[in-house]
PDB file of C-alpha atoms and ligand atoms in Angstrom:
ATOM      1  CA  MET A   1     101.792 -36.220 114.804  1.00 41.00           C
ATOM      2  CA  ALA A   2     100.225 -34.564 117.828  1.00 43.00           C
ATOM      3  CA  ALA A   3     102.989 -32.066 118.406  1.00 44.00           C
ATOM      4  CA  ASP A   4     101.598 -28.590 118.598  1.00 46.00           C
ATOM      5  CA  PRO A   5     103.490 -26.471 121.079  1.00 46.00           C
ATOM      6  CA  GLN A   6     102.799 -22.841 121.732  1.00 46.00           C
ATOM      7  CA  ALA A   7     103.372 -21.097 118.435  1.00 46.00           C
ATOM      8  CA  THR A   8     105.124 -17.792 118.316  1.00 47.00           C
ATOM      9  CA  THR A   9     102.607 -15.366 116.924  1.00 47.00           C
ATOM     10  CA  THR A  10     104.267 -12.044 117.538  1.00 49.00           C
ATOM     11  CA  THR A  11     104.328  -9.887 114.446  1.00 49.00           C
ATOM     12  CA  SER A  12     107.631  -8.350 113.645  1.00 51.00           C
ATOM     13  CA  PRO A  13     108.021  -4.619 113.085  1.00 56.00           C
ATOM     14  CA  ARG A  14     110.417  -5.531 110.281  1.00 62.00           C
ATOM     15  CA  GLY A  15     107.694  -6.788 107.983  1.00 71.00           C
ATOM     16  CA  PRO A  16     105.782  -9.924 107.170  1.00 86.00           C
ATOM     17  CA  LEU A  17     107.194 -13.251 108.308  1.00 94.00           C
ATOM     18  CA  VAL A  18     108.156 -15.375 105.353  1.00 97.00           C
ATOM     19  CA  ALA A  19     108.235 -19.131 105.907  1.00 98.00           C
ATOM     20  CA  ILE A  20     109.979 -21.111 103.195  1.00 98.00           C
ATOM     21  CA  LEU A  21     109.432 -24.859 102.944  1.00 98.00           C
ATOM     22  CA  SER A  22     112.188 -26.287 100.771  1.00 98.00           C
ATOM     23  CA  GLY A  23     112.431 -29.748  99.254  1.00 96.00           C
ATOM     24  CA  ALA A  24     114.842 -31.672  97.059  1.00 95.00           C
ATOM     25  CA  GLY A  25     114.119 -29.424  94.056  1.00 95.00           C
ATOM     26  CA  ILE A  26     116.012 -26.512  95.606  1.00 97.00           C
ATOM     27  CA  SER A  27     119.235 -28.551  95.755  1.00 97.00           C
ATOM     28  CA  THR A  28     119.230 -30.279  92.366  1.00 94.00           C
ATOM     29  CA  ASP A  29     121.046 -27.280  90.844  1.00 94.00           C
ATOM     30  CA  SER A  30     123.765 -27.965  93.426  1.00 96.00           C
ATOM     31  CA  GLY A  31     124.181 -31.507  92.126  1.00 94.00           C
ATOM     32  CA  ILE A  32     122.266 -33.292  94.877  1.00 94.00           C
ATOM     33  CA  PRO A  33     119.660 -35.699  93.519  1.00 87.00           C
ATOM     34  CA  ASP A  34     116.277 -36.384  95.080  1.00 86.00           C
ATOM     35  CA  TYR A  35     116.918 -39.403  97.329  1.00 81.00           C
ATOM     36  CA  ARG A  36     113.873 -39.755  99.501  1.00 74.00           C
ATOM     37  CA  GLY A  37     110.912 -38.145  97.728  1.00 74.00           C
ATOM     38  CA  PRO A  38     108.089 -40.229  96.243  1.00 72.00           C
ATOM     39  CA  GLN A  39     110.121 -40.563  93.042  1.00 73.00           C
ATOM     40  CA  GLY A  40     113.434 -40.466  94.865  1.00 79.00           C
ATOM     41  CA  LEU A  41     116.415 -42.714  94.194  1.00 78.00           C
ATOM     42  CA  TRP A  42     116.116 -44.595  97.477  1.00 78.00           C
ATOM     43  CA  ARG A  43     112.421 -45.287  97.021  1.00 77.00           C
ATOM     44  CA  ASN A  44     113.075 -46.959  93.702  1.00 79.00           C
ATOM     45  CA  ASP A  45     116.033 -49.097  94.746  1.00 84.00           C
ATOM     46  CA  PRO A  46     115.184 -51.599  97.518  1.00 85.00           C
ATOM     47  CA  GLU A  47     118.870 -52.336  98.213  1.00 86.00           C
ATOM     48  CA  ALA A  48     119.686 -48.645  98.589  1.00 88.00           C
ATOM     49  CA  GLU A  49     116.583 -48.085 100.702  1.00 90.00           C
ATOM     50  CA  LYS A  50     117.814 -50.722 103.177  1.00 92.00           C
ATOM     51  CA  LEU A  51     120.895 -48.570 103.850  1.00 93.00           C
ATOM     52  CA  VAL A  52     118.637 -45.816 105.151  1.00 93.00           C
ATOM     53  CA  THR A  53     116.004 -47.955 106.880  1.00 95.00           C
ATOM     54  CA  TYR A  54     116.382 -47.937 110.654  1.00 97.00           C
ATOM     55  CA  ASP A  55     115.711 -51.610 111.442  1.00 97.00           C
ATOM     56  CA  PHE A  56     118.060 -52.917 108.749  1.00 97.00           C
ATOM     57  CA  TYR A  57     120.713 -50.420 109.786  1.00 98.00           C
ATOM     58  CA  MET A  58     120.559 -51.329 113.473  1.00 98.00           C
ATOM     59  CA  SER A  59     120.464 -55.099 112.981  1.00 98.00           C
ATOM     60  CA  ASP A  60     122.960 -55.657 110.180  1.00 97.00           C
ATOM     61  CA  PRO A  61     126.652 -54.642 110.449  1.00 97.00           C
ATOM     62  CA  ASP A  62     127.078 -55.142 106.715  1.00 97.00           C
ATOM     63  CA  ILE A  63     124.326 -52.594 106.015  1.00 97.00           C
ATOM     64  CA  ARG A  64     126.157 -50.173 108.302  1.00 98.00           C
ATOM     65  CA  ARG A  65     129.489 -50.721 106.538  1.00 97.00           C
ATOM     66  CA  ARG A  66     127.832 -50.031 103.190  1.00 96.00           C
ATOM     67  CA  SER A  67     126.062 -46.976 104.630  1.00 96.00           C
ATOM     68  CA  TRP A  68     129.365 -45.488 105.766  1.00 97.00           C
ATOM     69  CA  GLN A  69     130.821 -46.036 102.288  1.00 96.00           C
ATOM     70  CA  MET A  70     127.765 -44.359 100.768  1.00 94.00           C
ATOM     71  CA  ARG A  71     128.229 -41.396 103.125  1.00 95.00           C
ATOM     72  CA  ARG A  72     131.893 -41.119 102.187  1.00 95.00           C
ATOM     73  CA  THR A  73     131.013 -40.723  98.523  1.00 93.00           C
ATOM     74  CA  SER A  74     127.953 -38.491  98.981  1.00 93.00           C
ATOM     75  CA  PRO A  75     127.738 -35.595  96.489  1.00 93.00           C
ATOM     76  CA  THR A  76     126.859 -33.402  99.490  1.00 95.00           C
ATOM     77  CA  TRP A  77     130.501 -32.854 100.440  1.00 96.00           C
ATOM     78  CA  ASP A  78     131.351 -31.148  97.150  1.00 95.00           C
ATOM     79  CA  ALA A  79     128.029 -29.369  96.735  1.00 97.00           C
ATOM     80  CA  ARG A  80     127.852 -25.601  96.923  1.00 98.00           C
ATOM     81  CA  PRO A  81     124.742 -23.508  97.609  1.00 98.00           C
ATOM     82  CA  ASN A  82     123.089 -22.285  94.406  1.00 97.00           C
ATOM     83  CA  ALA A  83     121.330 -19.034  93.506  1.00 97.00           C
ATOM     84  CA  ALA A  84     118.139 -20.113  95.274  1.00 98.00           C
ATOM     85  CA  HIS A  85     119.876 -20.868  98.602  1.00 98.00           C
ATOM     86  CA  GLU A  86     121.768 -17.613  98.317  1.00 97.00           C
ATOM     87  CA  ALA A  87     118.614 -15.591  97.628  1.00 97.00           C
ATOM     88  CA  VAL A  88     117.001 -17.002 100.784  1.00 97.00           C
ATOM     89  CA  ALA A  89     120.075 -16.149 102.866  1.00 97.00           C
ATOM     90  CA  GLN A  90     120.194 -12.652 101.405  1.00 96.00           C
ATOM     91  CA  LEU A  91     116.534 -12.024 102.230  1.00 95.00           C
ATOM     92  CA  GLU A  92     117.234 -12.958 105.839  1.00 95.00           C
ATOM     93  CA  GLY A  93     120.459 -10.953 105.829  1.00 95.00           C
ATOM     94  CA  SER A  94     118.527  -7.881 104.721  1.00 93.00           C
ATOM     95  CA  GLY A  95     116.636  -7.965 108.019  1.00 92.00           C
ATOM     96  CA  LYS A  96     113.404  -9.613 106.872  1.00 92.00           C
ATOM     97  CA  PRO A  97     112.006 -12.175 109.277  1.00 94.00           C
ATOM     98  CA  VAL A  98     112.514 -15.526 107.565  1.00 96.00           C
ATOM     99  CA  ARG A  99     112.154 -19.118 108.746  1.00 97.00           C
ATOM    100  CA  VAL A 100     113.213 -21.986 106.551  1.00 98.00           C
ATOM    101  CA  ILE A 101     111.616 -25.383 107.014  1.00 98.00           C
ATOM    102  CA  THR A 102     113.542 -27.881 104.942  1.00 98.00           C
ATOM    103  CA  GLN A 103     113.045 -31.500 103.944  1.00 96.00           C
ATOM    104  CA  ASN A 104     116.690 -31.560 102.868  1.00 96.00           C
ATOM    105  CA  VAL A 105     119.550 -32.872 104.990  1.00 96.00           C
ATOM    106  CA  ASP A 106     122.345 -31.237 102.962  1.00 97.00           C
ATOM    107  CA  GLY A 107     122.920 -28.127 105.094  1.00 98.00           C
ATOM    108  CA  LEU A 108     123.145 -25.911 102.003  1.00 98.00           C
ATOM    109  CA  HIS A 109     120.864 -23.206 103.438  1.00 98.00           C
ATOM    110  CA  GLN A 110     123.354 -22.691 106.276  1.00 98.00           C
ATOM    111  CA  LEU A 111     126.357 -22.876 103.918  1.00 98.00           C
ATOM    112  CA  ALA A 112     124.737 -20.027 101.969  1.00 98.00           C
ATOM    113  CA  GLY A 113     124.856 -17.953 105.152  1.00 97.00           C
ATOM    114  CA  LEU A 114     121.521 -18.579 106.843  1.00 97.00           C
ATOM    115  CA  PRO A 115     121.994 -18.807 110.639  1.00 96.00           C
ATOM    116  CA  ASP A 116     121.332 -22.271 112.116  1.00 95.00           C
ATOM    117  CA  ARG A 117     118.523 -20.963 114.297  1.00 96.00           C
ATOM    118  CA  LYS A 118     116.580 -19.901 111.185  1.00 97.00           C
ATOM    119  CA  VAL A 119     116.573 -23.391 109.686  1.00 98.00           C
ATOM    120  CA  ILE A 120     114.194 -26.124 110.811  1.00 98.00           C
ATOM    121  CA  GLU A 121     115.550 -29.415 109.453  1.00 98.00           C
ATOM    122  CA  LEU A 122     112.573 -31.783 109.345  1.00 97.00           C
ATOM    123  CA  HIS A 123     114.707 -34.767 108.373  1.00 96.00           C
ATOM    124  CA  GLY A 124     117.817 -33.838 110.333  1.00 97.00           C
ATOM    125  CA  SER A 125     121.293 -33.200 108.961  1.00 97.00           C
ATOM    126  CA  SER A 126     123.736 -35.423 107.129  1.00 97.00           C
ATOM    127  CA  ARG A 127     126.566 -33.229 108.430  1.00 97.00           C
ATOM    128  CA  THR A 128     126.119 -34.529 111.970  1.00 98.00           C
ATOM    129  CA  VAL A 129     126.437 -37.997 113.485  1.00 98.00           C
ATOM    130  CA  VAL A 130     124.293 -39.161 116.389  1.00 98.00           C
ATOM    131  CA  CYS A 131     124.860 -42.108 118.708  1.00 98.00           C
ATOM    132  CA  THR A 132     121.856 -44.443 118.870  1.00 98.00           C
ATOM    133  CA  GLY A 133     122.879 -45.337 122.428  1.00 98.00           C
ATOM    134  CA  CYS A 134     123.738 -42.141 124.297  1.00 98.00           C
ATOM    135  CA  GLU A 135     122.534 -39.626 121.666  1.00 97.00           C
ATOM    136  CA  VAL A 136     125.818 -37.692 121.702  1.00 98.00           C
ATOM    137  CA  ARG A 137     126.240 -35.630 118.512  1.00 98.00           C
ATOM    138  CA  THR A 138     129.526 -35.231 116.677  1.00 98.00           C
ATOM    139  CA  PRO A 139     130.570 -33.860 113.271  1.00 98.00           C
ATOM    140  CA  MET A 140     130.141 -36.201 110.302  1.00 98.00           C
ATOM    141  CA  ALA A 141     133.546 -35.130 108.979  1.00 97.00           C
ATOM    142  CA  ALA A 142     135.281 -36.663 112.013  1.00 98.00           C
ATOM    143  CA  ALA A 143     133.414 -39.959 111.625  1.00 98.00           C
ATOM    144  CA  LEU A 144     134.254 -40.107 107.916  1.00 98.00           C
ATOM    145  CA  GLU A 145     137.928 -39.605 108.771  1.00 98.00           C
ATOM    146  CA  ARG A 146     137.713 -42.675 110.990  1.00 98.00           C
ATOM    147  CA  VAL A 147     136.092 -44.627 108.140  1.00 98.00           C
ATOM    148  CA  ALA A 148     138.833 -43.487 105.771  1.00 97.00           C
ATOM    149  CA  ALA A 149     141.429 -44.595 108.335  1.00 98.00           C
ATOM    150  CA  GLY A 150     140.016 -48.120 108.311  1.00 97.00           C
ATOM    151  CA  GLU A 151     137.112 -48.270 110.773  1.00 98.00           C
ATOM    152  CA  ALA A 152     134.398 -49.795 108.613  1.00 97.00           C
ATOM    153  CA  ASP A 153     131.651 -49.164 111.182  1.00 98.00           C
ATOM    154  CA  PRO A 154     132.950 -46.624 113.715  1.00 98.00           C
ATOM    155  CA  GLU A 155     131.363 -46.897 117.137  1.00 98.00           C
ATOM    156  CA  CYS A 156     130.527 -44.162 119.647  1.00 98.00           C
ATOM    157  CA  GLN A 157     133.635 -43.036 121.517  1.00 97.00           C
ATOM    158  CA  GLU A 158     131.524 -42.245 124.602  1.00 97.00           C
ATOM    159  CA  CYS A 159     129.514 -45.438 125.001  1.00 98.00           C
ATOM    160  CA  GLY A 160     130.443 -47.856 122.224  1.00 98.00           C
ATOM    161  CA  GLY A 161     126.986 -47.559 120.682  1.00 98.00           C
ATOM    162  CA  ILE A 162     126.028 -47.677 117.011  1.00 98.00           C
ATOM    163  CA  LEU A 163     126.530 -44.371 115.206  1.00 98.00           C
ATOM    164  CA  LYS A 164     124.350 -43.100 112.384  1.00 98.00           C
ATOM    165  CA  SER A 165     123.935 -39.870 110.500  1.00 97.00           C
ATOM    166  CA  ALA A 166     121.626 -37.460 112.345  1.00 98.00           C
ATOM    167  CA  THR A 167     118.974 -37.868 109.688  1.00 97.00           C
ATOM    168  CA  VAL A 168     115.515 -39.352 109.964  1.00 96.00           C
ATOM    169  CA  MET A 169     115.764 -42.800 108.417  1.00 95.00           C
ATOM    170  CA  PHE A 170     112.829 -44.678 106.962  1.00 93.00           C
ATOM    171  CA  GLY A 171     111.050 -46.288 109.914  1.00 95.00           C
ATOM    172  CA  GLN A 172     111.958 -43.441 112.278  1.00 96.00           C
ATOM    173  CA  SER A 173     109.629 -40.722 113.505  1.00 95.00           C
ATOM    174  CA  LEU A 174     110.283 -37.054 113.032  1.00 95.00           C
ATOM    175  CA  ASP A 175     111.592 -35.252 116.104  1.00 95.00           C
ATOM    176  CA  PRO A 176     108.430 -33.855 117.772  1.00 96.00           C
ATOM    177  CA  GLU A 177     110.261 -30.724 118.872  1.00 97.00           C
ATOM    178  CA  VAL A 178     111.431 -30.001 115.322  1.00 97.00           C
ATOM    179  CA  LEU A 179     107.964 -30.704 113.974  1.00 97.00           C
ATOM    180  CA  GLY A 180     106.507 -28.369 116.596  1.00 97.00           C
ATOM    181  CA  GLN A 181     108.816 -25.582 115.442  1.00 97.00           C
ATOM    182  CA  ALA A 182     107.700 -26.132 111.855  1.00 98.00           C
ATOM    183  CA  VAL A 183     104.024 -26.010 112.831  1.00 98.00           C
ATOM    184  CA  GLY A 184     104.698 -22.821 114.788  1.00 97.00           C
ATOM    185  CA  ALA A 185     106.344 -21.185 111.783  1.00 97.00           C
ATOM    186  CA  ALA A 186     103.486 -22.269 109.503  1.00 97.00           C
ATOM    187  CA  LYS A 187     100.940 -20.752 111.886  1.00 97.00           C
ATOM    188  CA  ALA A 188     102.825 -17.511 112.393  1.00 97.00           C
ATOM    189  CA  CYS A 189     103.894 -16.704 108.858  1.00 97.00           C
ATOM    190  CA  ASP A 190     102.275 -14.187 106.532  1.00 96.00           C
ATOM    191  CA  VAL A 191     103.704 -15.709 103.389  1.00 97.00           C
ATOM    192  CA  PHE A 192     104.311 -19.448 102.975  1.00 98.00           C
ATOM    193  CA  LEU A 193     106.550 -20.394 100.069  1.00 98.00           C
ATOM    194  CA  ALA A 194     106.790 -24.069  99.117  1.00 98.00           C
ATOM    195  CA  VAL A 195     109.874 -24.511  96.958  1.00 98.00           C
ATOM    196  CA  GLY A 196     111.009 -27.621  95.132  1.00 96.00           C
ATOM    197  CA  THR A 197     108.739 -30.002  96.994  1.00 96.00           C
ATOM    198  CA  SER A 198     106.043 -32.230  95.553  1.00 93.00           C
ATOM    199  CA  LEU A 199     103.939 -31.777  98.723  1.00 95.00           C
ATOM    200  CA  GLN A 200     103.010 -35.437  98.516  1.00 91.00           C
ATOM    201  CA  VAL A 201     104.450 -36.510 101.856  1.00 88.00           C
ATOM    202  CA  GLN A 202     103.838 -35.542 105.447  1.00 89.00           C
ATOM    203  CA  PRO A 203     104.469 -33.305 107.200  1.00 92.00           C
ATOM    204  CA  ALA A 204     105.018 -31.035 104.180  1.00 91.00           C
ATOM    205  CA  ALA A 205     101.415 -31.308 103.046  1.00 91.00           C
ATOM    206  CA  SER A 206      99.910 -30.556 106.446  1.00 95.00           C
ATOM    207  CA  LEU A 207     102.208 -27.560 106.936  1.00 98.00           C
ATOM    208  CA  VAL A 208     100.743 -26.011 103.793  1.00 97.00           C
ATOM    209  CA  GLU A 209      97.227 -26.531 105.131  1.00 97.00           C
ATOM    210  CA  ILE A 210      98.124 -25.069 108.533  1.00 97.00           C
ATOM    211  CA  ALA A 211      99.682 -21.974 106.953  1.00 98.00           C
ATOM    212  CA  VAL A 212      96.672 -21.348 104.730  1.00 97.00           C
ATOM    213  CA  GLU A 213      94.206 -21.960 107.583  1.00 97.00           C
ATOM    214  CA  HIS A 214      96.052 -19.304 109.562  1.00 97.00           C
ATOM    215  CA  GLY A 215      95.777 -16.766 106.789  1.00 97.00           C
ATOM    216  CA  ALA A 216      99.129 -17.016 105.020  1.00 97.00           C
ATOM    217  CA  ARG A 217      99.521 -16.222 101.370  1.00 97.00           C
ATOM    218  CA  LEU A 218     100.643 -19.430  99.636  1.00 98.00           C
ATOM    219  CA  ILE A 219     103.196 -19.430  96.832  1.00 98.00           C
ATOM    220  CA  ILE A 220     104.263 -22.726  95.258  1.00 98.00           C
ATOM    221  CA  VAL A 221     107.443 -22.940  93.202  1.00 97.00           C
ATOM    222  CA  ASN A 222     107.789 -26.399  91.711  1.00 96.00           C
ATOM    223  CA  ALA A 223     108.418 -27.817  88.251  1.00 93.00           C
ATOM    224  CA  GLU A 224     105.604 -30.361  88.586  1.00 93.00           C
ATOM    225  CA  PRO A 225     102.013 -29.808  89.723  1.00 95.00           C
ATOM    226  CA  THR A 226     101.329 -30.380  93.431  1.00 95.00           C
ATOM    227  CA  PRO A 227      98.079 -31.363  95.204  1.00 96.00           C
ATOM    228  CA  TYR A 228      97.943 -27.836  96.648  1.00 97.00           C
ATOM    229  CA  ASP A 229      98.200 -25.755  93.482  1.00 97.00           C
ATOM    230  CA  ASP A 230      94.480 -24.880  93.661  1.00 96.00           C
ATOM    231  CA  LEU A 231      94.969 -23.506  97.154  1.00 96.00           C
ATOM    232  CA  ALA A 232      97.894 -21.314  96.115  1.00 98.00           C
ATOM    233  CA  ASP A 233      97.760 -17.580  95.460  1.00 97.00           C
ATOM    234  CA  GLU A 234     100.605 -18.035  93.004  1.00 97.00           C
ATOM    235  CA  VAL A 235     102.091 -21.072  91.264  1.00 98.00           C
ATOM    236  CA  VAL A 236     105.486 -20.789  89.587  1.00 97.00           C
ATOM    237  CA  ARG A 237     106.787 -23.504  87.260  1.00 96.00           C
ATOM    238  CA  GLU A 238     109.985 -21.810  86.083  1.00 95.00           C
ATOM    239  CA  PRO A 239     113.361 -23.160  87.231  1.00 94.00           C
ATOM    240  CA  ILE A 240     113.907 -22.443  90.931  1.00 96.00           C
ATOM    241  CA  GLY A 241     117.376 -20.954  90.453  1.00 94.00           C
ATOM    242  CA  GLU A 242     115.889 -18.146  88.386  1.00 94.00           C
ATOM    243  CA  SER A 243     112.377 -17.748  89.726  1.00 96.00           C
ATOM    244  CA  LEU A 244     113.085 -17.840  93.461  1.00 96.00           C
ATOM    245  CA  PRO A 245     115.598 -14.952  93.520  1.00 95.00           C
ATOM    246  CA  ALA A 246     113.104 -12.842  91.537  1.00 95.00           C
ATOM    247  CA  LEU A 247     110.221 -13.777  93.840  1.00 95.00           C
ATOM    248  CA  LEU A 248     112.183 -13.038  97.008  1.00 94.00           C
ATOM    249  CA  ASP A 249     113.384  -9.775  95.550  1.00 91.00           C
ATOM    250  CA  GLU A 250     109.749  -8.837  95.062  1.00 89.00           C
ATOM    251  CA  LEU A 251     108.929  -9.779  98.668  1.00 84.00           C
ATOM    252  CA  HIS A 252     111.877  -7.714  99.806  1.00 79.00           C
ATOM    253  CA  GLN A 253     110.392  -4.615  98.182  1.00 78.00           C
ATOM    254  CA  HIS A 254     107.219  -4.937 100.272  1.00 68.00           C
TER     255      HIS A 254
HETATM  256 ZN1  LIG B 301     127.128 -43.181 122.585  1.00 59.13          ZN
END
């Protein structure tokens, strides 16, 4: 966790930089459950956790076959962005400088209209496939078509390597470059909003500390208490789908 590249600290003439850290709670209204949080589905089901644990995945073809079936039936493919995702995209669309740091892999921020370059995906994206051999990236949809056509464990068409979703599995490290971008946004922002995250896992927790140390106003929107509530300038417990649009609207006025 030593990544700390040169942070961008330029202040924008368009107003304060808002950094939004989003966790599973922002996507539950879209029908996507919390898989990987401390109370997440995977954490409480050892068999399911194996499907997303790097060593098991790489060493066991049966785990990979089951993983591909799990991906085929993921609720992500039918999920639509909800009012909270849309409010974030609208804030950015209005010209406010916004960076989203997300623990989610569902791509719903981008589906709501947020440009890719504004979204830092700490845990990667389930909409992309990466080869563990040559690291080539391809769309998940194409791989799932191959699975549907009968390839139980499709291999890389470039090198024959093992394919996986471009997400950070248990047992894998976060991409240092992605983490560096998140640290940079936390340092540079004027307002740091933590939305739908329990702030009980790294790097989410340390990003909050970095933002506050660098003078950001901290707003926490989460149904349950977090370890950082005392540090926050504002804590909101109301449902995210209602409270976040109102909060961002307020920020937009200033
Ligand atoms: Zn390959």
